[in-house]
Amino acid sequence: MTDHFTPDSAAQPDGPAPNDGRRSFIKQATGLLGLALAPPLVGQAERLTALSKKVAGVSEMKLKVNGTVRTIKAEPRTTLLDALRENLDLTGSKKGCDHGQCGACTVLVDGRRVNSCLTLAVMSQGKEITTVEGLAKGEELHPLQQAFIEHDGFQCGYCTPGQLMSGVACLKEGHAKTDGDVREWMSGNLCRCGAYPNIVAAIRQVEKSGFKS
Amino acid sequence: MENFTYLQASQAKEATAAVRDHKGAAFIAGGTTLLDLMKLNVENHNQLVDINMLAFKGVEQTADGLRIGALERMSDVGENPLVMQQYPVISQSLLQAASPQLRNMASIGGNLLQRTRCGYFRDTAFPCNKRQPGSGCPAQEGENRNLAILGGSKACIATYPGDLAVALVALDAVVLLENAKGKQRRVPLLDFHLVPGNTPQRETVIEPGELIVSVTVPAAAHARKSMYLKVRDRASYAFALVSAAVGLDVQGSQIRSARVALGGVGTKPWRSLTAEKILTGAPATEATFRAAAAAAVRDAQPREQNRFKLELAQNTLVRALTDVAAKA
């Protein structure tokens, strides 16, 4: 299992941090194809949706996460997962496999569950991003978070944020009507501790309670 | 992942020209295959052209069948009521593929172009004729349990990994392509993917800068009565060891038309016209299905670790044909 889980501090041992000053020499370019004049920031291009835009090197990006628009500086290759964890200090979303195979990085983008490790931050601008940090309302846990506690839906906890986000989406999609449905539609979230029966029970409890996202 | 320049295209012409005129550029839609392979350094691109703003959308009934926009997502097409009712094999192939998260991301066009899961292709420490033409194919005598028994060559036995294309090739789907000059052409999916031969690096007939616009599927009785049966190492979220896409039009007890394709066993989505010929006009019995299944794998060349696929493919096909014949 340890082979698959990279410690946070060494998430990208060989790569530069997205904000790394060494990269600042890289040409910053934000422009409109086919127009002589380019606007200074991506944010402005974002609003001109009829035209194309170009991003090269470290650039400003605006991400709306859990209802708040935040500005980061990142490269086009920065994944949404790295932007959340490294730029926005939202470390709830986990980097497990970094290849879309384990589901630990699952977040909602415009209400749909996606693997944030295979999503580019630059392509997530203008969208509503919800992470596990956005589930609870203050001190009040989301019903699925409460159900995970009641049913012991985790052991080490590493996959839990992804399980929760995927579970919330699974309920909203109407794919939690039977235990079999939950197992099938939660198959994109692996739990190496094997808490699956308890995860299924937690999701089913929330489904039976009639909760609608 | 190597860095790249990101371009967002608002028109098809802009996107196709940007890829045609820039060496090392690639289109990005869902990015699920592309970013995975770029992180592995199996693919390296210095420019990605985002095509998600293009109008290649919609799932609709046309005068003669079904039209699916290339930018529709797997999850949306898989759960589309029209597709579920009139083309069940397409819906089933989509919903048995990948995970719910990946299906929310991956586009139909990108799915047709997904690349093999051959371990040697995905690991740059090994030679691979597909990745580095001429470097060799360790799979021939190596770890080949998951690899192809049909359509392979001395240069490559990598399996085509997808599910959707297997269903689509069975139903005579046609791919609409558009190039940088704005010129469109239609290619039957049967001719779209290529067997490796001596050029395993060339996987489809698509030209640099060409984009998939849509996929059309003719309506037919065998499309309405169709199914996708996928056999995997685990119950869900795994690539096919073997899969079967079948469609039958049975009148009385006689088969009027049949469609048969196999996944997980071929270097491309594997349609078996020979099996269809045996089924057509024959009684819908197990003996007929067995004969068709035997014909479908007659030219198979299994390797040491994937010999089991020969029997598994036949049993999968017989089960699928039996189940679909029993459908009302």
mmCIF file of N, CA and C in Angstrom, chain A residues 49-50 52-56 75-77 79 98-101 106 112-115 117-120 122-123 166 175 184-185 187-189, chain B residues 1 3-8 10 14 29 32 35-36 39-40 50 52-53 73 75-76 79 99-105 117 122 236-237:
data_model
loop_
_atom_site.group_PDB
_atom_site.id
_atom_site.type_symbol
_atom_site.label_atom_id
_atom_site.label_comp_id
_atom_site.label_asym_id
_atom_site.label_seq_id
_atom_site.Cartn_x
_atom_site.Cartn_y
_atom_site.Cartn_z
ATOM 1 N N THR A 49 -15.726 34.619 -23.750
ATOM 2 C CA THR A 49 -15.793 33.198 -24.064
ATOM 3 C C THR A 49 -15.890 32.914 -25.555
ATOM 4 N N ALA A 50 -16.220 33.903 -26.361
ATOM 5 C CA ALA A 50 -16.351 33.654 -27.798
ATOM 6 C C ALA A 50 -14.986 33.535 -28.459
ATOM 7 N N SER A 52 -10.676 32.532 -28.368
ATOM 8 C CA SER A 52 -9.812 31.536 -27.765
ATOM 9 C C SER A 52 -8.781 32.208 -26.897
ATOM 10 N N LYS A 53 -8.190 31.404 -26.010
ATOM 11 C CA LYS A 53 -7.162 31.973 -25.153
ATOM 12 C C LYS A 53 -5.949 31.075 -25.107
ATOM 13 N N LYS A 54 -4.843 31.685 -24.718
ATOM 14 C CA LYS A 54 -3.575 30.967 -24.690
ATOM 15 C C LYS A 54 -2.934 31.196 -23.328
ATOM 16 N N VAL A 55 -2.426 30.136 -22.715
ATOM 17 C CA VAL A 55 -1.739 30.259 -21.441
ATOM 18 C C VAL A 55 -0.414 29.512 -21.543
ATOM 19 N N ALA A 56 0.678 30.230 -21.230
ATOM 20 C CA ALA A 56 2.000 29.595 -21.255
ATOM 21 C C ALA A 56 2.768 30.019 -20.011
ATOM 22 N N GLU A 75 1.128 26.819 -13.606
ATOM 23 C CA GLU A 75 1.431 26.518 -15.004
ATOM 24 C C GLU A 75 0.264 25.757 -15.631
ATOM 25 N N PRO A 76 0.223 25.729 -16.964
ATOM 26 C CA PRO A 76 -0.843 24.966 -17.622
ATOM 27 C C PRO A 76 -0.865 23.501 -17.190
ATOM 28 N N ARG A 77 0.319 22.934 -16.874
ATOM 29 C CA ARG A 77 0.363 21.513 -16.513
ATOM 30 C C ARG A 77 -0.100 21.245 -15.081
ATOM 31 N N THR A 79 -2.252 20.277 -12.237
ATOM 32 C CA THR A 79 -3.559 19.621 -12.151
ATOM 33 C C THR A 79 -4.413 20.337 -11.108
ATOM 34 N N ASP A 98 -2.421 9.212 -8.571
ATOM 35 C CA ASP A 98 -2.162 10.324 -9.502
ATOM 36 C C ASP A 98 -2.426 9.934 -10.963
ATOM 37 N N HIS A 99 -3.166 8.831 -11.186
ATOM 38 C CA HIS A 99 -3.465 8.386 -12.550
ATOM 39 C C HIS A 99 -4.937 8.021 -12.758
ATOM 40 N N GLY A 100 -5.796 8.503 -11.876
ATOM 41 C CA GLY A 100 -7.224 8.245 -12.072
ATOM 42 C C GLY A 100 -7.646 6.825 -11.772
ATOM 43 N N GLN A 101 -6.850 6.104 -10.999
ATOM 44 C CA GLN A 101 -7.189 4.704 -10.732
ATOM 45 C C GLN A 101 -7.736 4.457 -9.337
ATOM 46 N N THR A 106 -11.059 12.539 -5.692
ATOM 47 C CA THR A 106 -12.375 12.890 -6.238
ATOM 48 C C THR A 106 -12.909 14.204 -5.669
ATOM 49 N N ARG A 112 -20.561 17.486 -10.691
ATOM 50 C CA ARG A 112 -20.257 16.118 -11.152
ATOM 51 C C ARG A 112 -18.933 15.664 -10.565
ATOM 52 N N ARG A 113 -18.888 14.380 -10.157
ATOM 53 C CA ARG A 113 -17.643 13.885 -9.570
ATOM 54 C C ARG A 113 -16.604 13.615 -10.662
ATOM 55 N N VAL A 114 -15.391 14.046 -10.408
ATOM 56 C CA VAL A 114 -14.285 13.840 -11.344
ATOM 57 C C VAL A 114 -13.017 13.505 -10.558
ATOM 58 N N ASN A 115 -12.023 12.952 -11.250
ATOM 59 C CA ASN A 115 -10.702 12.738 -10.668
ATOM 60 C C ASN A 115 -9.908 14.034 -10.859
ATOM 61 N N CYS A 117 -6.930 14.629 -10.213
ATOM 62 C CA CYS A 117 -5.543 14.395 -10.645
ATOM 63 C C CYS A 117 -5.419 14.363 -12.164
ATOM 64 N N LEU A 118 -6.542 14.112 -12.869
ATOM 65 C CA LEU A 118 -6.507 14.089 -14.334
ATOM 66 C C LEU A 118 -7.256 15.287 -14.907
ATOM 67 N N THR A 119 -7.431 16.317 -14.082
ATOM 68 C CA THR A 119 -8.102 17.538 -14.514
ATOM 69 C C THR A 119 -7.088 18.673 -14.428
ATOM 70 N N LEU A 120 -7.018 19.512 -15.443
ATOM 71 C CA LEU A 120 -6.090 20.643 -15.386
ATOM 72 C C LEU A 120 -6.753 21.823 -14.685
ATOM 73 N N VAL A 122 -6.134 24.891 -15.229
ATOM 74 C CA VAL A 122 -6.416 25.931 -16.222
ATOM 75 C C VAL A 122 -7.778 25.687 -16.891
ATOM 76 N N MET A 123 -8.184 24.434 -16.959
ATOM 77 C CA MET A 123 -9.468 24.099 -17.572
ATOM 78 C C MET A 123 -10.610 24.102 -16.559
ATOM 79 N N SER A 166 -17.363 11.094 -3.700
ATOM 80 C CA SER A 166 -17.957 10.175 -4.656
ATOM 81 C C SER A 166 -19.322 9.711 -4.135
ATOM 82 N N HIS A 175 -27.877 6.634 -7.731
ATOM 83 C CA HIS A 175 -27.229 5.346 -7.947
ATOM 84 C C HIS A 175 -26.956 4.620 -6.631
ATOM 85 N N GLU A 184 -21.344 -1.011 -7.308
ATOM 86 C CA GLU A 184 -20.988 -0.750 -8.708
ATOM 87 C C GLU A 184 -20.603 0.717 -8.914
ATOM 88 N N TRP A 185 -21.421 1.624 -8.401
ATOM 89 C CA TRP A 185 -21.215 3.047 -8.696
ATOM 90 C C TRP A 185 -20.188 3.713 -7.784
ATOM 91 N N SER A 187 -17.285 2.022 -7.505
ATOM 92 C CA SER A 187 -16.129 1.191 -7.842
ATOM 93 C C SER A 187 -14.893 2.014 -8.213
ATOM 94 N N GLY A 188 -15.070 3.296 -8.473
ATOM 95 C CA GLY A 188 -13.932 4.154 -8.797
ATOM 96 C C GLY A 188 -13.179 4.648 -7.574
ATOM 97 N N ASN A 189 -13.571 4.196 -6.383
ATOM 98 C CA ASN A 189 -12.903 4.607 -5.144
ATOM 99 C C ASN A 189 -12.394 3.375 -4.406
ATOM 100 N N MET B 1 5.254 15.561 -15.444
ATOM 101 C CA MET B 1 4.697 15.924 -16.753
ATOM 102 C C MET B 1 5.447 17.139 -17.304
ATOM 103 N N ASN B 3 6.085 20.518 -19.315
ATOM 104 C CA ASN B 3 5.159 21.640 -19.431
ATOM 105 C C ASN B 3 4.723 21.818 -20.891
ATOM 106 N N PHE B 4 3.623 22.540 -21.058
ATOM 107 C CA PHE B 4 3.076 22.760 -22.395
ATOM 108 C C PHE B 4 2.338 24.087 -22.406
ATOM 109 N N THR B 5 2.083 24.552 -23.595
ATOM 110 C CA THR B 5 1.250 25.749 -23.762
ATOM 111 C C THR B 5 -0.190 25.291 -23.912
ATOM 112 N N TYR B 6 -1.085 26.008 -23.280
ATOM 113 C CA TYR B 6 -2.505 25.659 -23.337
ATOM 114 C C TYR B 6 -3.243 26.641 -24.236
ATOM 115 N N LEU B 7 -3.991 26.088 -25.161
ATOM 116 C CA LEU B 7 -4.808 26.909 -26.061
ATOM 117 C C LEU B 7 -6.257 26.484 -25.925
ATOM 118 N N GLN B 8 -7.149 27.446 -25.836
ATOM 119 C CA GLN B 8 -8.562 27.103 -25.842
ATOM 120 C C GLN B 8 -9.133 27.533 -27.185
ATOM 121 N N SER B 10 -12.177 28.095 -29.904
ATOM 122 C CA SER B 10 -13.618 28.328 -29.904
ATOM 123 C C SER B 10 -14.260 27.819 -31.187
ATOM 124 N N GLU B 14 -9.943 26.553 -35.933
ATOM 125 C CA GLU B 14 -8.852 27.056 -35.109
ATOM 126 C C GLU B 14 -8.132 25.892 -34.412
ATOM 127 N N ALA B 29 -9.745 16.888 -24.606
ATOM 128 C CA ALA B 29 -11.175 17.025 -24.279
ATOM 129 C C ALA B 29 -11.313 16.649 -22.811
ATOM 130 N N THR B 32 -8.471 12.225 -19.848
ATOM 131 C CA THR B 32 -8.226 11.092 -18.944
ATOM 132 C C THR B 32 -7.142 10.144 -19.451
ATOM 133 N N LEU B 35 -3.552 12.899 -20.143
ATOM 134 C CA LEU B 35 -2.754 13.349 -19.001
ATOM 135 C C LEU B 35 -2.116 12.163 -18.282
ATOM 136 N N ASP B 36 -2.824 11.038 -18.249
ATOM 137 C CA ASP B 36 -2.254 9.813 -17.686
ATOM 138 C C ASP B 36 -0.965 9.467 -18.415
ATOM 139 N N LYS B 39 1.882 12.022 -17.892
ATOM 140 C CA LYS B 39 2.556 11.869 -16.594
ATOM 141 C C LYS B 39 3.558 10.720 -16.633
ATOM 142 N N LEU B 40 3.293 9.721 -17.461
ATOM 143 C CA LEU B 40 4.200 8.573 -17.593
ATOM 144 C C LEU B 40 5.316 8.833 -18.608
ATOM 145 N N ASP B 50 -7.466 22.785 -26.223
ATOM 146 C CA ASP B 50 -8.724 22.440 -25.553
ATOM 147 C C ASP B 50 -9.881 22.599 -26.541
ATOM 148 N N ASN B 52 -13.102 21.672 -25.828
ATOM 149 C CA ASN B 52 -14.396 21.518 -25.153
ATOM 150 C C ASN B 52 -15.432 22.586 -25.490
ATOM 151 N N MET B 53 -14.975 23.699 -26.052
ATOM 152 C CA MET B 53 -15.944 24.738 -26.419
ATOM 153 C C MET B 53 -16.578 24.493 -27.790
ATOM 154 N N ARG B 73 -20.124 13.270 -23.027
ATOM 155 C CA ARG B 73 -19.379 12.482 -22.054
ATOM 156 C C ARG B 73 -19.938 11.057 -21.960
ATOM 157 N N SER B 75 -20.683 9.164 -19.498
ATOM 158 C CA SER B 75 -21.777 8.955 -18.542
ATOM 159 C C SER B 75 -23.112 9.416 -19.121
ATOM 160 N N ASP B 76 -23.088 10.552 -19.819
ATOM 161 C CA ASP B 76 -24.339 11.109 -20.351
ATOM 162 C C ASP B 76 -24.897 10.250 -21.484
ATOM 163 N N GLU B 79 -26.298 6.849 -20.069
ATOM 164 C CA GLU B 79 -27.590 6.917 -19.374
ATOM 165 C C GLU B 79 -28.649 7.658 -20.180
ATOM 166 N N SER B 99 -14.646 4.203 -14.528
ATOM 167 C CA SER B 99 -15.340 4.447 -13.254
ATOM 168 C C SER B 99 -16.308 5.598 -13.470
ATOM 169 N N PRO B 100 -17.257 5.808 -12.537
ATOM 170 C CA PRO B 100 -18.193 6.931 -12.697
ATOM 171 C C PRO B 100 -17.464 8.272 -12.886
ATOM 172 N N GLN B 101 -16.357 8.476 -12.137
ATOM 173 C CA GLN B 101 -15.620 9.738 -12.269
ATOM 174 C C GLN B 101 -15.052 9.888 -13.682
ATOM 175 N N LEU B 102 -14.381 8.841 -14.150
ATOM 176 C CA LEU B 102 -13.764 8.918 -15.479
ATOM 177 C C LEU B 102 -14.830 9.067 -16.561
ATOM 178 N N ARG B 103 -15.970 8.410 -16.383
ATOM 179 C CA ARG B 103 -17.039 8.509 -17.385
ATOM 180 C C ARG B 103 -17.630 9.916 -17.432
ATOM 181 N N ASN B 104 -17.594 10.618 -16.293
ATOM 182 C CA ASN B 104 -18.058 12.009 -16.286
ATOM 183 C C ASN B 104 -17.120 12.925 -17.057
ATOM 184 N N MET B 105 -15.872 12.494 -17.197
ATOM 185 C CA MET B 105 -14.847 13.338 -17.812
ATOM 186 C C MET B 105 -14.619 12.989 -19.285
ATOM 187 N N ARG B 117 -3.368 -0.688 -22.965
ATOM 188 C CA ARG B 117 -2.889 -0.806 -21.587
ATOM 189 C C ARG B 117 -1.691 -1.742 -21.501
ATOM 190 N N ARG B 122 3.306 1.243 -21.621
ATOM 191 C CA ARG B 122 3.129 2.255 -20.568
ATOM 192 C C ARG B 122 4.378 2.481 -19.725
ATOM 193 N N SER B 236 -16.012 -4.998 -11.187
ATOM 194 C CA SER B 236 -16.225 -3.701 -11.826
ATOM 195 C C SER B 236 -14.896 -2.959 -11.950
ATOM 196 N N TYR B 237 -14.903 -1.885 -12.724
ATOM 197 C CA TYR B 237 -13.745 -1.002 -12.856
ATOM 198 C C TYR B 237 -12.473 -1.769 -13.208
#
